[in-house]
């Protein structure tokens, strides 16, 4: 078999024995002893929104070249890779994009994934992140296919601001209908992600908190991140999560809750009156690289070990060249074992490599959130 040397640049794969690379427990650790637990799979790089912080029209205009259909991993290929990742310790899979509900027959992929169990024999935790635009029509089919839960992105309640932020004039009422539909078919727990851009939508924090308090839906505030190279990121437009928490706390008193898992990205805060909780994802101001257990697979099958990686590892070629499961397992294990990523931690500590405008970084819509 031909071995494409550029595919997995860090290791001479074929010299490694699978048995050495993959302990029977499925435990696999990187250079900072972080285990591989979560996999985010992007199923398309296309989106029907042009959110200003993610796919600004200046970079994703009408002539933008998206991936060809033949470049995308097929559902069979995704299923096969998912099984291999599970063998390596993955317990949670999140489908993302682009907009994952644009991928034709996505529920067929969910059916395939929903039948899988983790290496410990537990049901696989499958979720999906969506902009909610197609959720009203798809919620029932997603639930029936075996999806456990959804996260819906929602950056404003004010309709004209929401339309400005998605930049395609999509009305907020239709996303709210999608959230209702998800709720009524039992896709639970529902989470809502709000990216906060200071000076753009910070005035929407309290209206959104008021709407979801007491609803059983958890609202999470994400700091605007310097992901990719096209969103004109500026530190001055990041609203630190501490400020978000104190703003909400002034109106609706909060107390800190423990994390569910050490690798969780979100810090949890409960409402003192018992009306639920919120989360904050402080990727910029409180880096959480120390416990980062996430791998990402792009729609064309490139493996990224960090949201801020410039370069992925081409698993699709391994799959299409007929590599065995054991060889692909070894390849992924070698990538993870060699992993030293901690971009956000370096950025926080003022490392000049992080925040370097010249640094090659993959776009969020390519790799998923
Ligand atoms: N299209 C789907 C959606 O919007 O939910 C899934 C893909 S989107 C890339 C995944 C998540 O990334 C969304 O919650 C989105 O708000 C978030 N996101 C995108 N760009 C971001 C940025 N620059 N900073 C922080 N979060 C971002
Ligand atoms: Fe599309 Fe999601 Fe990016 Fe918005 S955040 S442009 S909905 S991929
Ligand atoms: Fe994980 Fe990279 Fe984000 Fe750090 S910067 S938390 S290593 S994805």
Coordinates of C-alpha atoms and ligand atoms in Angstrom, one line a residue:
X1 CA 0.0 0.0 0.0
X2 CA 1.2 3.5 -0.8
X3 CA 1.9 5.5 2.3
X4 CA 1.3 9.2 1.8
X5 CA 4.1 10.7 3.9
X6 CA 2.5 14.1 4.2
X7 CA -0.7 12.7 5.7
X8 CA 0.3 12.3 9.3
X9 CA 3.5 14.4 9.4
X10 CA 4.6 13.6 12.9
X11 CA 5.1 9.9 12.9
X12 CA 6.3 6.9 11.0
X13 CA 3.0 5.1 11.4
X14 CA 3.7 1.8 10.1
X15 CA 6.6 1.1 12.5
X16 CA 4.2 1.4 15.4
X17 CA 2.3 -1.6 16.7
X18 CA -1.3 -1.0 17.3
X19 CA -1.1 -3.0 20.5
X20 CA 1.4 -0.5 21.9
X21 CA -0.5 2.6 20.7
X22 CA -3.9 1.6 22.0
X23 CA -4.2 0.2 25.5
X24 CA -7.0 -2.2 25.9
X25 CA -8.9 0.2 28.2
X26 CA -9.1 2.6 25.4
X27 CA -7.2 5.2 27.4
X28 CA -5.0 7.3 25.3
X29 CA -3.3 10.4 26.5
X30 CA -1.5 13.3 24.8
X31 CA 1.7 15.0 25.9
X32 CA -0.1 16.8 28.7
X33 CA -1.9 13.7 29.9
X34 CA -5.2 14.8 28.3
X35 CA -7.4 11.9 27.3
X36 CA -9.4 11.7 24.0
X37 CA -13.0 11.8 25.0
X38 CA -15.0 14.1 22.7
X39 CA -15.3 14.2 18.9
X40 CA -16.8 17.0 17.0
X41 CA -17.7 16.0 13.4
X42 CA -18.4 18.6 10.9
X43 CA -20.8 17.3 8.2
X44 CA -20.7 20.2 5.8
X45 CA -18.8 23.5 5.4
X46 CA -21.9 25.2 4.0
X47 CA -24.3 27.4 5.9
X48 CA -27.4 29.4 5.1
X49 CA -26.3 32.1 7.6
X50 CA -23.4 34.5 7.3
X51 CA -22.9 35.3 11.0
X52 CA -20.6 38.2 11.2
X53 CA -18.3 36.5 13.6
X54 CA -18.0 33.3 11.7
X55 CA -18.7 33.5 8.0
X56 CA -18.6 37.2 7.1
X57 CA -19.8 37.9 3.6
X58 CA -16.5 39.6 2.7
X59 CA -14.8 36.2 3.0
X60 CA -17.8 33.9 2.2
X61 CA -19.4 35.6 -0.7
X62 CA -21.3 34.2 -3.7
X63 CA -18.0 33.0 -5.3
X64 CA -16.7 31.2 -2.3
X65 CA -15.6 27.7 -3.2
X66 CA -17.2 25.2 -0.8
X67 CA -16.2 21.6 -0.7
X68 CA -17.4 19.4 -3.6
X69 CA -19.9 16.7 -2.6
X70 CA -17.3 14.0 -3.6
X71 CA -14.9 15.5 -1.0
X72 CA -17.3 15.0 1.9
X73 CA -16.9 11.9 4.0
X74 CA -19.8 9.7 3.2
X75 CA -22.0 8.5 6.1
X76 CA -20.3 5.1 5.9
X77 CA -16.9 6.7 6.2
X78 CA -18.0 8.8 9.1
X79 CA -19.5 5.8 10.9
X80 CA -16.3 3.8 10.4
X81 CA -14.1 6.7 11.7
X82 CA -16.5 7.2 14.6
X83 CA -16.1 3.6 15.6
X84 CA -12.4 3.9 15.5
X85 CA -12.5 7.1 17.7
X86 CA -14.8 5.3 20.1
X87 CA -12.2 2.5 20.4
X88 CA -9.7 5.2 21.4
X89 CA -11.9 6.5 24.2
X90 CA -14.4 8.9 22.7
X91 CA -17.7 9.0 24.6
X92 CA -19.4 12.1 23.2
X93 CA -20.0 13.0 19.6
X94 CA -21.3 16.4 18.5
X95 CA -22.4 16.9 14.9
X96 CA -21.7 20.4 13.6
X97 CA -20.7 22.3 10.5
X98 CA -21.3 24.7 8.8
X99 CA -25.0 24.1 9.3
X100 CA -25.4 20.4 10.0
X101 CA -29.1 20.3 9.1
X102 CA -28.2 21.3 5.6
X103 CA -26.5 17.9 5.1
X104 CA -29.0 15.8 3.1
X105 CA -30.4 12.9 5.2
X106 CA -28.5 13.8 8.3
X107 CA -31.0 11.7 10.3
X108 CA -29.6 8.6 8.5
X109 CA -26.2 9.4 9.9
X110 CA -27.7 9.9 13.4
X111 CA -29.3 6.5 13.2
X112 CA -26.0 4.9 12.5
X113 CA -24.3 6.7 15.3
X114 CA -27.1 6.2 17.8
X115 CA -26.7 2.4 17.6
X116 CA -23.1 2.7 18.9
X117 CA -21.9 2.2 22.5
X118 CA -18.7 3.5 24.1
X119 CA -15.7 1.4 24.8
X120 CA -17.1 0.9 28.3
X121 CA -20.4 -0.3 26.9
X122 CA -22.4 2.9 27.7
X123 CA -24.7 4.5 25.2
X124 CA -22.8 7.1 23.1
X125 CA -23.8 10.7 23.9
X126 CA -24.8 12.3 20.6
X127 CA -25.6 15.9 20.2
X128 CA -25.9 18.4 17.4
X129 CA -25.2 22.2 17.2
X130 CA -27.5 24.1 14.8
X131 CA -28.5 27.6 14.0
X132 CA -32.0 26.5 14.4
X133 CA -33.3 27.6 11.0
X134 CA -34.4 24.1 9.9
X135 CA -35.1 22.7 13.4
X136 CA -38.9 23.3 13.3
X137 CA -39.2 21.0 10.3
X138 CA -36.5 18.5 11.3
X139 CA -36.9 18.1 15.1
X140 CA -39.2 15.1 15.0
X141 CA -37.0 13.2 12.5
X142 CA -33.9 13.9 14.5
X143 CA -35.5 12.7 17.7
X144 CA -36.8 9.5 16.0
X145 CA -33.3 8.8 14.5
X146 CA -31.9 8.7 18.0
X147 CA -30.5 12.2 18.6
X148 CA -30.3 12.8 22.4
X149 CA -30.1 16.6 22.5
X150 CA -29.5 19.8 20.6
X151 CA -27.6 23.1 21.1
X152 CA -29.1 26.0 19.2
X153 CA -27.2 29.2 18.5
X154 CA -29.1 32.4 19.2
X155 CA -27.4 35.7 19.5
X156 CA -30.2 38.2 19.9
X157 CA -34.0 38.3 20.6
X158 CA -34.3 41.7 18.9
X159 CA -35.4 40.7 15.4
X160 CA -33.5 43.4 13.5
X161 CA -30.3 42.8 15.4
X162 CA -30.7 39.0 14.9
X163 CA -31.1 39.6 11.2
X164 CA -28.1 41.8 11.1
X165 CA -26.0 39.3 12.9
X166 CA -26.9 36.3 10.7
X167 CA -26.6 38.7 7.8
X168 CA -29.2 36.9 5.6
X169 CA -32.3 38.5 7.2
X170 CA -33.4 35.3 8.9
X171 CA -36.1 36.1 11.5
X172 CA -35.6 35.3 15.1
X173 CA -39.2 34.0 15.5
X174 CA -38.4 31.0 13.2
X175 CA -35.4 30.0 15.4
X176 CA -37.7 30.3 18.5
X177 CA -40.2 28.0 16.7
X178 CA -37.4 25.5 16.1
X179 CA -36.5 25.6 19.8
X180 CA -40.1 25.0 20.7
X181 CA -40.3 22.1 18.3
X182 CA -37.1 20.5 19.8
X183 CA -38.6 20.9 23.3
X184 CA -41.9 19.4 22.3
X185 CA -40.4 16.3 20.7
X186 CA -38.2 15.8 23.8
X187 CA -34.7 16.6 22.5
X188 CA -33.5 17.4 26.0
X189 CA -31.7 19.1 27.6
X190 CA -31.7 21.9 25.1
X191 CA -28.8 24.4 25.3
X192 CA -28.7 27.8 23.7
X193 CA -25.4 29.3 22.7
X194 CA -25.1 33.1 22.5
X195 CA -21.8 34.5 21.1
X196 CA -21.4 37.9 22.9
X197 CA -19.7 40.6 20.8
X198 CA -19.2 43.7 22.9
X199 CA -20.8 46.7 21.2
X200 CA -22.9 44.5 18.9
X201 CA -25.2 42.3 21.0
X202 CA -24.3 42.7 24.7
X203 CA -27.6 44.5 25.2
X204 CA -29.3 41.2 24.4
X205 CA -27.8 39.3 27.4
X206 CA -30.5 40.2 29.9
X207 CA -33.5 39.7 27.5
X208 CA -32.2 36.2 26.6
X209 CA -31.5 35.4 30.3
X210 CA -35.0 36.5 31.2
X211 CA -36.6 34.5 28.4
X212 CA -34.9 31.2 29.3
X213 CA -34.9 31.4 33.1
X214 CA -37.2 28.8 34.5
X215 CA -37.7 27.1 31.1
X216 CA -35.4 24.1 31.7
X217 CA -33.2 25.4 28.8
X218 CA -29.6 26.3 29.6
X219 CA -28.4 29.5 28.1
X220 CA -24.6 29.7 27.5
X221 CA -22.6 32.8 26.8
X222 CA -19.6 32.3 24.6
X223 CA -16.8 34.8 24.4
X224 CA -16.1 36.0 20.8
X225 CA -13.1 34.0 19.7
X226 CA -10.2 34.7 17.4
X227 CA -10.9 31.6 15.5
X228 CA -10.1 31.6 11.8
X229 CA -8.7 34.6 10.0
X230 CA -11.7 36.3 8.5
X231 CA -13.8 37.6 11.3
X232 CA -11.8 40.8 12.1
X233 CA -11.4 39.7 15.7
X234 CA -10.5 42.4 18.2
X235 CA -9.9 41.9 22.0
X236 CA -11.9 45.1 22.5
X237 CA -15.0 43.3 21.2
X238 CA -14.7 40.4 23.6
X239 CA -17.0 40.8 26.6
X240 CA -15.3 38.7 29.4
X241 CA -17.6 36.1 30.9
X242 CA -17.0 37.6 34.4
X243 CA -18.8 40.7 33.2
X244 CA -21.6 38.7 31.8
X245 CA -22.0 36.8 35.1
X246 CA -21.9 40.0 37.1
X247 CA -24.5 41.7 34.8
X248 CA -26.9 38.8 35.2
X249 CA -26.1 38.4 38.9
X250 CA -27.2 42.0 39.5
X251 CA -30.6 41.3 38.2
X252 CA -31.0 37.6 39.0
X253 CA -28.7 36.5 41.8
X254 CA -26.4 33.5 40.9
X255 CA -24.2 31.0 42.6
X256 CA -21.3 28.9 41.2
X257 CA -22.1 25.3 40.4
X258 CA -19.7 22.4 40.0
X259 CA -18.8 21.2 36.5
X260 CA -20.3 18.0 35.3
X261 CA -17.0 16.8 33.9
X262 CA -13.5 18.2 34.3
X263 CA -13.2 18.6 30.5
X264 CA -16.4 20.7 30.3
X265 CA -15.9 24.0 28.4
X266 CA -18.7 25.7 30.3
X267 CA -18.6 27.1 33.8
X268 CA -22.0 26.7 35.4
X269 CA -23.9 29.2 37.4
X270 CA -27.3 28.5 39.1
X271 CA -30.1 31.0 39.8
X272 CA -30.4 31.4 43.5
X273 CA -34.2 31.3 43.2
X274 CA -34.0 27.8 41.7
X275 CA -35.0 28.8 38.2
X276 CA -32.3 26.9 36.4
X277 CA -28.8 27.7 35.3
X278 CA -26.6 29.5 32.8
X279 CA -23.2 28.6 31.5
X280 CA -20.2 30.8 30.4
X281 CA -17.6 29.6 27.9
X282 CA -14.6 31.8 28.6
X283 CA -12.3 30.6 25.8
X284 CA -10.5 33.9 25.7
X285 CA -10.3 35.1 29.3
X286 CA -10.0 31.8 31.2
X287 CA -8.4 29.3 28.8
X288 CA -9.4 25.7 29.5
X289 CA -6.8 23.9 27.4
X290 CA -5.6 22.0 30.5
X291 CA -8.5 19.6 30.3
X292 CA -9.2 19.7 26.6
X293 CA -10.3 16.3 25.5
X294 CA -11.7 17.3 22.1
X295 CA -10.7 16.2 18.6
X296 CA -12.4 17.6 15.5
X297 CA -13.1 16.0 12.2
X298 CA -13.7 18.2 9.2
X299 CA -16.4 17.4 6.6
X300 CA -13.7 16.2 4.2
X301 CA -12.1 14.0 6.8
X302 CA -9.2 16.0 8.2
X303 CA -8.5 15.5 11.9
X304 CA -7.7 18.6 14.0
X305 CA -6.5 18.3 17.5
X306 CA -7.2 22.0 18.3
X307 CA -9.7 24.6 17.2
X308 CA -6.8 26.8 16.4
X309 CA -4.8 24.3 14.4
X310 CA -3.7 25.5 11.0
X311 CA -3.2 22.0 9.7
X312 CA -5.3 18.8 9.8
X313 CA -4.4 15.2 9.3
X314 CA -6.0 13.7 6.2
X315 CA -7.9 10.6 7.4
X316 CA -10.1 10.5 4.3
X317 CA -7.1 9.4 2.2
X318 CA -6.3 6.6 4.7
X319 CA -9.9 5.5 4.5
X320 CA -10.1 5.7 0.7
X321 CA -6.7 4.0 0.2
X322 CA -8.0 1.0 2.0
X323 CA -6.1 1.2 5.3
X324 CA -7.2 -1.3 7.9
X325 CA -9.1 -0.2 11.0
X326 CA -6.0 -1.1 13.1
X327 CA -3.7 1.1 10.9
X328 CA -6.1 4.0 11.1
X329 CA -6.5 3.5 14.8
X330 CA -2.7 3.7 15.1
X331 CA -2.5 6.8 13.0
X332 CA -5.1 8.7 15.1
X333 CA -3.5 7.4 18.3
X334 CA -0.1 8.7 17.2
X335 CA -1.6 12.1 16.4
X336 CA -3.2 12.3 19.8
X337 CA -0.2 11.0 21.7
X338 CA 2.0 13.7 20.0
X339 CA -0.6 16.5 20.8
X340 CA 0.8 19.6 22.5
X341 CA -2.0 22.0 21.6
X342 CA -2.8 24.8 24.1
X343 CA -3.4 27.8 21.9
X344 CA -5.8 29.6 24.3
X345 CA -3.5 29.1 27.3
X346 CA -0.6 30.5 25.3
X347 CA -2.7 33.5 24.1
X348 CA -3.7 34.2 27.7
X349 CA -0.1 34.1 28.8
X350 CA 0.8 36.6 26.2
X351 CA 2.7 34.2 24.0
X352 CA 3.4 36.0 20.7
X353 CA 2.6 32.9 18.6
X354 CA -1.0 33.1 19.7
X355 CA -2.7 36.1 18.4
X356 CA -0.3 36.4 15.5
X357 CA -2.3 37.7 12.6
X358 CA -0.1 35.8 10.2
X359 CA -0.7 32.5 11.8
X360 CA -2.6 30.0 9.7
X361 CA -5.8 29.1 11.4
X362 CA -8.7 27.0 10.2
X363 CA -12.2 28.7 9.9
X364 CA -14.9 27.8 12.5
X365 CA -17.4 27.0 9.7
X366 CA -14.9 24.5 8.3
X367 CA -14.2 22.7 11.5
X368 CA -17.3 23.3 13.6
X369 CA -17.5 24.8 17.1
Ligands
LIG1 N1 -24.1 26.4 12.3 C1 -24.2 25.8 13.6 C2 -24.5 26.8 14.6 O1 -24.3 28.0 14.4 O2 -24.8 26.4 15.7 C3 -23.0 24.9 14.0 C4 -21.7 25.4 13.6 S1 -21.1 26.9 14.4 C5 -19.5 27.1 13.7 C6 -20.8 26.3 16.1 C7 -20.8 27.3 17.2 O3 -19.6 28.1 17.0 C8 -22.0 28.2 17.2 O4 -22.6 28.2 18.5 C9 -21.4 29.6 16.9 O5 -22.1 30.6 17.5 C10 -20.0 29.4 17.4 N2 -19.0 30.4 16.8 C11 -18.8 30.6 15.5 N3 -17.8 31.5 15.4 C12 -17.5 31.9 16.6 C13 -16.5 32.9 17.1 N4 -15.8 33.6 16.4 N5 -16.4 33.0 18.5 C14 -17.2 32.2 19.3 N6 -18.0 31.3 18.9 C15 -18.2 31.2 17.5
LIG2 FE1 -23.4 29.4 10.0 FE2 -23.2 28.6 12.5 FE3 -21.2 30.0 11.4 FE4 -23.5 31.2 11.9 S1 -22.1 30.3 13.4 S2 -22.3 31.3 10.0 S3 -24.9 29.6 11.6 S4 -21.8 28.0 10.8
LIG3 FE1 -8.5 22.7 23.2 FE2 -7.1 24.1 21.5 FE3 -9.3 25.2 22.6 FE4 -7.0 24.8 24.0 S1 -7.3 26.2 22.3 S2 -9.2 24.4 24.7 S3 -6.3 22.9 23.1 S4 -9.2 23.4 21.2

